[in-house]
PDB file of C-alpha atoms in Angstrom:
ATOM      1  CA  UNK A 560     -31.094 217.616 111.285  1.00  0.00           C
ATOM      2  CA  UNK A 561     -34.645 216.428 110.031  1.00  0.00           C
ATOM      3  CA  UNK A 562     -34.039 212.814 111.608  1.00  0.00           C
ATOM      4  CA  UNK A 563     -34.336 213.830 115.166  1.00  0.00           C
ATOM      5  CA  UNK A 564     -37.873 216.308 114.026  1.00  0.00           C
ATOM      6  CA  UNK A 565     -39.512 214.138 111.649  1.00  0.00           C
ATOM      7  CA  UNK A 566     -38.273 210.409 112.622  1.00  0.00           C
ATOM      8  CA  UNK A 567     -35.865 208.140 109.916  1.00  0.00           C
ATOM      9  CA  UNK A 568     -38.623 206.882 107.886  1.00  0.00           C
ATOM     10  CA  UNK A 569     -40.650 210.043 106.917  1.00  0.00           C
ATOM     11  CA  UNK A 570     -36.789 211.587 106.010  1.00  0.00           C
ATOM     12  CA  UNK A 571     -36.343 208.490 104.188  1.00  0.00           C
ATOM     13  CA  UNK A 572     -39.271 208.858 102.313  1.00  0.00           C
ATOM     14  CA  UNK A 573     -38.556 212.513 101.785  1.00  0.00           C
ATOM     15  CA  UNK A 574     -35.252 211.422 100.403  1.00  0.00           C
ATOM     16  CA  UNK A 575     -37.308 208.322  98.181  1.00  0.00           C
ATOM     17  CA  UNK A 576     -39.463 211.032  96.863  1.00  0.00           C
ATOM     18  CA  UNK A 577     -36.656 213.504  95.820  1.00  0.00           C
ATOM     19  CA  UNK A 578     -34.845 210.363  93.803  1.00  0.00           C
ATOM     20  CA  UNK A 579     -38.395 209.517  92.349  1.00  0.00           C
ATOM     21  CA  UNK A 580     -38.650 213.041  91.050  1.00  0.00           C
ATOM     22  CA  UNK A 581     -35.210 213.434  89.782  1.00  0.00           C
ATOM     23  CA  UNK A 582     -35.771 210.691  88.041  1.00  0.00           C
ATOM     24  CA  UNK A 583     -38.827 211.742  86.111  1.00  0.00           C
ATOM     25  CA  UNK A 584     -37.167 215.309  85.025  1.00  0.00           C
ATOM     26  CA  UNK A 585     -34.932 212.936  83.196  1.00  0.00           C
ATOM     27  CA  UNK A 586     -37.266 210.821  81.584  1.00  0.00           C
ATOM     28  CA  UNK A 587     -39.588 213.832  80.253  1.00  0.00           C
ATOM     29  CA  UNK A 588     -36.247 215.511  78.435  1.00  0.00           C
ATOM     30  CA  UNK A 589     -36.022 216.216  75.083  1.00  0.00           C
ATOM     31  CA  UNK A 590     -33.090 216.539  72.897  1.00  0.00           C
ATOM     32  CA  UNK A 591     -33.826 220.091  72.952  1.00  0.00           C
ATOM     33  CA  UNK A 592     -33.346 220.908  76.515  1.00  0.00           C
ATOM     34  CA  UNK A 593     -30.906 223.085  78.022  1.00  0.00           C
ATOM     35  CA  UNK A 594     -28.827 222.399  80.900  1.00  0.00           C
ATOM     36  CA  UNK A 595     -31.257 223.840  83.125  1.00  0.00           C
ATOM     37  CA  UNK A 596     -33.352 220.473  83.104  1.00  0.00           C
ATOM     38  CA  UNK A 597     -30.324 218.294  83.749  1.00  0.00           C
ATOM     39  CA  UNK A 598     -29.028 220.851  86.927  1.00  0.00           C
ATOM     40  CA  UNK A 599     -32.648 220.365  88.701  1.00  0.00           C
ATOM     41  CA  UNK A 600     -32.384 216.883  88.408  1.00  0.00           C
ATOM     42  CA  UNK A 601     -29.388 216.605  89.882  1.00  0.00           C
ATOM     43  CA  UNK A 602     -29.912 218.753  92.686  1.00  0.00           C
ATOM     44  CA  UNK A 603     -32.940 216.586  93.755  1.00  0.00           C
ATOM     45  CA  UNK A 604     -30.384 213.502  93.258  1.00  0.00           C
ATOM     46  CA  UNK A 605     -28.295 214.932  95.593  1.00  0.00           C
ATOM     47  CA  UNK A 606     -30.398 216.139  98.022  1.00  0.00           C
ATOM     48  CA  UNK A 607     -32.439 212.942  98.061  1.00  0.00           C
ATOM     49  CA  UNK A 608     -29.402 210.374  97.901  1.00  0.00           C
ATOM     50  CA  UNK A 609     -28.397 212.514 100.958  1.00  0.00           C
ATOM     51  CA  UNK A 610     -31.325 212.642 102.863  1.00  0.00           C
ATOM     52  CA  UNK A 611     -31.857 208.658 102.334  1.00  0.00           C
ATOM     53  CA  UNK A 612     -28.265 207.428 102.966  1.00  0.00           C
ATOM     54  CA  UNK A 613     -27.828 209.750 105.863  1.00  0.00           C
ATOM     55  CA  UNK A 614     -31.710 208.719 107.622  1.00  0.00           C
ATOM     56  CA  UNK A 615     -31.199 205.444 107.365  1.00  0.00           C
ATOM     57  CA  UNK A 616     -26.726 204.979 108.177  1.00  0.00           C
ATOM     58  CA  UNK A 617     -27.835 206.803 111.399  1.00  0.00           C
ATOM     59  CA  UNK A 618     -31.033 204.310 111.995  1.00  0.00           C
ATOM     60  CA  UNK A 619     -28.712 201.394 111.430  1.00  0.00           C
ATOM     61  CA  UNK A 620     -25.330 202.247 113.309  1.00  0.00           C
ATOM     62  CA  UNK A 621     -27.850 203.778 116.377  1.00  0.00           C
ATOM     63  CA  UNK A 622     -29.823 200.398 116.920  1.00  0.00           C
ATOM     64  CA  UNK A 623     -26.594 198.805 116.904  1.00  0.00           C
ATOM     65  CA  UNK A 624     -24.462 197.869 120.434  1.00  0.00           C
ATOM     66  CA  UNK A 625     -21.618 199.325 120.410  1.00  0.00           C
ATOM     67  CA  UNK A 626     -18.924 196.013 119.580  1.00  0.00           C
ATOM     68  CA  UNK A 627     -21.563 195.732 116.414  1.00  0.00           C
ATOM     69  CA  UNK A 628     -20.556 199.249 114.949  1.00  0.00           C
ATOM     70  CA  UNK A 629     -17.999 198.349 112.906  1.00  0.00           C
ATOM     71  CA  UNK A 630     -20.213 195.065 111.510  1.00  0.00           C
ATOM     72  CA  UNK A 631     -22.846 197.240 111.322  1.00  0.00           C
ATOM     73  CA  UNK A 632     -21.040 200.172 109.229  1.00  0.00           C
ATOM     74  CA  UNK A 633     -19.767 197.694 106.667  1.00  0.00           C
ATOM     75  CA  UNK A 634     -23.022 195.902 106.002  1.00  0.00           C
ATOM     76  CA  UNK A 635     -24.218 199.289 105.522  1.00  0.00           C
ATOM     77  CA  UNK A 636     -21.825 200.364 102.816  1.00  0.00           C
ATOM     78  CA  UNK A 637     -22.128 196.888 100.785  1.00  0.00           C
ATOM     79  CA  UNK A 638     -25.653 197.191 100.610  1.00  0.00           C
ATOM     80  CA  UNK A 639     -25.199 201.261  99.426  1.00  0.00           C
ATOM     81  CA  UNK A 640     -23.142 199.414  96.585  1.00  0.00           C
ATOM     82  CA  UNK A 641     -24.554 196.525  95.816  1.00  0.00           C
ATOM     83  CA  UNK A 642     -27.811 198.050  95.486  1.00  0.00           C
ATOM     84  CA  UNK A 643     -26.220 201.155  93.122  1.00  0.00           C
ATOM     85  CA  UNK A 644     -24.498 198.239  91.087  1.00  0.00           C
ATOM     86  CA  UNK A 645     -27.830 197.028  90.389  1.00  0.00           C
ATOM     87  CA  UNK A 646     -29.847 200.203  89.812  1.00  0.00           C
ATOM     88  CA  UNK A 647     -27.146 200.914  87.052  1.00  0.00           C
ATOM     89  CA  UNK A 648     -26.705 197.929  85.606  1.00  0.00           C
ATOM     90  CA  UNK A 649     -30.648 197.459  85.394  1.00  0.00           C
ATOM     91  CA  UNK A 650     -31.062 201.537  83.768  1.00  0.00           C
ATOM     92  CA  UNK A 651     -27.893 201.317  82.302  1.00  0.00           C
ATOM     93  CA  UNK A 652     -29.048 198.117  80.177  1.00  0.00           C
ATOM     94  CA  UNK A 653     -32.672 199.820  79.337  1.00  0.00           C
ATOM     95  CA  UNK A 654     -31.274 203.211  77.881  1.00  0.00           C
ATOM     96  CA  UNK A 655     -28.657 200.897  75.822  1.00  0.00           C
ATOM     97  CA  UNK A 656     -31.145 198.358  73.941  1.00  0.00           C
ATOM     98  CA  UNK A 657     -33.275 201.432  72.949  1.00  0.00           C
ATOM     99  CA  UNK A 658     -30.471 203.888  71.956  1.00  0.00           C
ATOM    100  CA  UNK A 659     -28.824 201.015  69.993  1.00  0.00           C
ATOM    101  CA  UNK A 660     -32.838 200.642  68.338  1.00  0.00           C
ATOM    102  CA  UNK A 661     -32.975 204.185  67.794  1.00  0.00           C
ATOM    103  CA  UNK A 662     -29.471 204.030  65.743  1.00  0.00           C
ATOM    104  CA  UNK A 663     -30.553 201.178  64.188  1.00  0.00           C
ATOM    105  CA  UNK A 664     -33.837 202.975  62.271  1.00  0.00           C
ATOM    106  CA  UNK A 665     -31.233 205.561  61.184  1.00  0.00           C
ATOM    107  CA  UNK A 666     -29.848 204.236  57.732  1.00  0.00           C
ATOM    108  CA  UNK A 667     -33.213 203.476  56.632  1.00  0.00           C
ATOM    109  CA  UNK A 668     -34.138 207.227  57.301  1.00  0.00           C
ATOM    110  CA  UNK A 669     -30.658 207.925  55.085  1.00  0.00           C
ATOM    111  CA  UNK A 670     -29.395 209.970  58.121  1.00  0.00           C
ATOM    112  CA  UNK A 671     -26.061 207.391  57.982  1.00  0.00           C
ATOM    113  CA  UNK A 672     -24.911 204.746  56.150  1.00  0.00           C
ATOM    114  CA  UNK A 673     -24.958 201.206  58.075  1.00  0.00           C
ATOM    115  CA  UNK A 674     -21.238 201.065  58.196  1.00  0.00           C
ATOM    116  CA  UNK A 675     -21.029 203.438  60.916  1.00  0.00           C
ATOM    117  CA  UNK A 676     -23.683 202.008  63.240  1.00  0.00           C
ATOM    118  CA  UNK A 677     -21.212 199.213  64.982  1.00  0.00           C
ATOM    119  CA  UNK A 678     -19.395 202.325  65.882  1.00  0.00           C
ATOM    120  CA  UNK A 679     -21.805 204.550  67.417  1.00  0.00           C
ATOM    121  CA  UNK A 680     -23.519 201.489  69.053  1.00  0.00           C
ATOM    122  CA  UNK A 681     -20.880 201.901  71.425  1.00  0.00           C
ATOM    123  CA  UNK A 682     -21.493 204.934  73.139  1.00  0.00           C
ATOM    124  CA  UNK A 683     -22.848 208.649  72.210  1.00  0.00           C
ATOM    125  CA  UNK A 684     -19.192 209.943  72.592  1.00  0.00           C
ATOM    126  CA  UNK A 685     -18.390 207.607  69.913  1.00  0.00           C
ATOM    127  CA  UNK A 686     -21.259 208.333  68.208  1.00  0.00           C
ATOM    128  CA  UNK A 687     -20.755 212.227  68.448  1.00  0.00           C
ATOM    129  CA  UNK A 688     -16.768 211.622  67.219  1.00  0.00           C
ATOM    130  CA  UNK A 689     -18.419 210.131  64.166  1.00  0.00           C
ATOM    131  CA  UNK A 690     -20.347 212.262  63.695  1.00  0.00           C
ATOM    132  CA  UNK A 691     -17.546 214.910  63.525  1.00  0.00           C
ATOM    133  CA  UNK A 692     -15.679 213.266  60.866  1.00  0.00           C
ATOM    134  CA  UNK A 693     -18.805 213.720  58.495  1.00  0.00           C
ATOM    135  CA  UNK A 694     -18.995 216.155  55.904  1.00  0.00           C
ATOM    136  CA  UNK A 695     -21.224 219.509  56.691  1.00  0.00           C
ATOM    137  CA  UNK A 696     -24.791 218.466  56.773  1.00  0.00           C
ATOM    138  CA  UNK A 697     -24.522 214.633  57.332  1.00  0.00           C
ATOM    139  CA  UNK A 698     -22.479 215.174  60.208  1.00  0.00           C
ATOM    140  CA  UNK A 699     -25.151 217.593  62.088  1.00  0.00           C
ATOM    141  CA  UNK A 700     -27.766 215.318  60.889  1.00  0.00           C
ATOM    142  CA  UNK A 701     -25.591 211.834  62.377  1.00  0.00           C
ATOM    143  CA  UNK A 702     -25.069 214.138  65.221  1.00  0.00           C
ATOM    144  CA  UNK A 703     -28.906 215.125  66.108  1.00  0.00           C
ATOM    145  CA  UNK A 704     -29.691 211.862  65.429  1.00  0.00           C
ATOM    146  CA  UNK A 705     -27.590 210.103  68.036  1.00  0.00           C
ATOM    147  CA  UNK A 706     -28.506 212.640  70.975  1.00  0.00           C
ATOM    148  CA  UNK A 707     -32.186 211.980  69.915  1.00  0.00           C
ATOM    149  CA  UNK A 708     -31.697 208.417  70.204  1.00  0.00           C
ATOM    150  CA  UNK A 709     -29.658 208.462  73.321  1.00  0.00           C
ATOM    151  CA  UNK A 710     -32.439 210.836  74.966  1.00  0.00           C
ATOM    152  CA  UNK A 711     -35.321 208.138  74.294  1.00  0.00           C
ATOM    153  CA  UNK A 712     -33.468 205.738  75.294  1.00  0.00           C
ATOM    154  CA  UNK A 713     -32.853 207.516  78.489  1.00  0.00           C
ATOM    155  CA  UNK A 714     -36.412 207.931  79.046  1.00  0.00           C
ATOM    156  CA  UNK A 715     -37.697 204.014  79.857  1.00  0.00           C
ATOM    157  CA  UNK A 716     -34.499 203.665  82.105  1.00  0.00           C
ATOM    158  CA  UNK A 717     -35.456 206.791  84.343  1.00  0.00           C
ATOM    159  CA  UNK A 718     -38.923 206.260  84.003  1.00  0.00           C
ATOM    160  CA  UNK A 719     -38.187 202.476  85.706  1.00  0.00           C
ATOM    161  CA  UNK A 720     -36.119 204.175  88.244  1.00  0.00           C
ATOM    162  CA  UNK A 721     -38.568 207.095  89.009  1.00  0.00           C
ATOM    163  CA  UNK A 722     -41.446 203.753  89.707  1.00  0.00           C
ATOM    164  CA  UNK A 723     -38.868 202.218  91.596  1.00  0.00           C
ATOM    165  CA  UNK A 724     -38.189 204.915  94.155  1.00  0.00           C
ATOM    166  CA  UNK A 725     -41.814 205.646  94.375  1.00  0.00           C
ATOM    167  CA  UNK A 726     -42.717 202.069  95.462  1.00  0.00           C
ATOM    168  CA  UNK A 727     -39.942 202.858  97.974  1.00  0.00           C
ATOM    169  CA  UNK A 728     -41.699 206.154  98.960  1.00  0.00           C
ATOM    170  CA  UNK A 729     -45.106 204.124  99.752  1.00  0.00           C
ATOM    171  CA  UNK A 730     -43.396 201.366 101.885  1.00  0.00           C
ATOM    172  CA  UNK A 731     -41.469 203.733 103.909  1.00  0.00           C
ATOM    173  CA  UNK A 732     -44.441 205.609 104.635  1.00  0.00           C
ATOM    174  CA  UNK A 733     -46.967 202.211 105.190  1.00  0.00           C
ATOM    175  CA  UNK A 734     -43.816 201.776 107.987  1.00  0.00           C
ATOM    176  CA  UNK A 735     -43.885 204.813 109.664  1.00  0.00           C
ATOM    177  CA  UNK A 736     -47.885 204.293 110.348  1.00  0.00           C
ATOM    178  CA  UNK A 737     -47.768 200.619 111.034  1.00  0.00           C
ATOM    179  CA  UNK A 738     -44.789 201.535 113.047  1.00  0.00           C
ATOM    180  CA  UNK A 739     -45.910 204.806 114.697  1.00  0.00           C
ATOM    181  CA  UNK A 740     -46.384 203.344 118.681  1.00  0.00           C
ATOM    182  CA  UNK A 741     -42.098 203.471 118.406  1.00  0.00           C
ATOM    183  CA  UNK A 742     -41.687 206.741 116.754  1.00  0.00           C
ATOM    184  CA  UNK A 743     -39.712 208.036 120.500  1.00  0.00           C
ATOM    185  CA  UNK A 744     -37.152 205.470 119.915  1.00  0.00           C
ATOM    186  CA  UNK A 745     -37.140 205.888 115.530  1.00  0.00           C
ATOM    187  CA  UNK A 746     -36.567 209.589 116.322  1.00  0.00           C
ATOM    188  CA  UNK A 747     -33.453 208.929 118.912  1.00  0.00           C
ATOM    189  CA  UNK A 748     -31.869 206.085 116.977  1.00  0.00           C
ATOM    190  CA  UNK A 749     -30.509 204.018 120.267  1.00  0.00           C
ATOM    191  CA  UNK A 750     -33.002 201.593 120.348  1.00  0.00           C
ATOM    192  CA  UNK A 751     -30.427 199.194 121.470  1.00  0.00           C
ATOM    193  CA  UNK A 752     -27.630 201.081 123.099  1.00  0.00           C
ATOM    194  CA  UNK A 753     -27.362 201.352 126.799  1.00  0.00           C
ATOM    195  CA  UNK A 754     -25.751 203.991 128.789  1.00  0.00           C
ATOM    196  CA  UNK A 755     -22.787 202.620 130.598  1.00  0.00           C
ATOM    197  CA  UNK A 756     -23.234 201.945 134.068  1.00  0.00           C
TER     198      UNK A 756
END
């Protein structure tokens, strides 16, 4: 493991920096990409969401006594959701206002007819089976349009999230140097625990 090498917070940072650059792979794609893009970012979301979550569960269970485990574990796993809860709900409601403003310039444009926006508002799925229901041209056109629109939407949320995790990247690392004097105890994790007698 890195924890023991390289101490919680620089693997937490590692981790920070990993989400941070997922994160900006999505907010620089383009309608155009392949799946290529998508795969890299989500093999630095996984790596980093494993390095963090890992780094810092062992930091907090390891500092713990041992009748505080349990205590310890579930504080740990309501703050793992509670904090995803928020990160989506945040993103989630930034790539919706501008995908539903994207769909919205579209009738002017005469890609579709207004009728159909309440629709598509809904989600791109919806949008896409739409889109399918359109004659030839007007439903590649409807179709194109809604990925575009979905795509800059996607780009403020993941651009908020990339900042996010980077501010996270900075504190961990202003920690480990303000911290540094207890990096023999960060690097065990039993700050607290006591062998028995």
């Amino acid at each position: 493991m890195l924890a023991p090498r390289l101490g919680m917070r620089t693997v937490s940072a590692l981790g920070l920096a990993l989400l941070s650059a997922s994160a900006a792979v999505l907010a620089t794609t383009e309608a155009t990409d392949g799946y290529d893009r998508a795969l890299v970012a989500m093999l630095l979301l996984g790596a980093g969401a494993g390095f963090v979550i890992t780094a810092t569960s062992d930091a907090i269970v390891g500092s713990l006594p041992e009748t505080d485990l349990g205590v310890g574990s579930a504080t740990n796993s309501a703050a793992i959701q509670l904090g995803a809860a928020s990160g989506v709900a945040v993103m989630g409601s930034l790539l919706s206002d501008r995908y539903r403003s994207g769909l919205d310039a579209l009738p002017a444009a005469g890609v579709a007819p207004e009728r159909l926006l309440d629709s598509a508002k809904e989600s791109l799925r919806a949008a896409l089976a739409l889109a399918e229901r359109l004659p030839g041209e007007a439903g590649a056109a409807f179709a194109e349009a809604t990925r575009r629109a979905f795509v800059d939407g996607m780009g403020p949320a993941m651009f908020a999230g990339s900042g996010v995790t980077a501010a996270g990247v900075l504190l961990a690392l202003l920690l480990a140097l303000l911290l540094a004097p207890s990096r023999g105890a960060d690097m065990t994790g039993t700050t607290h625990q006591k062998d028995s007698p």
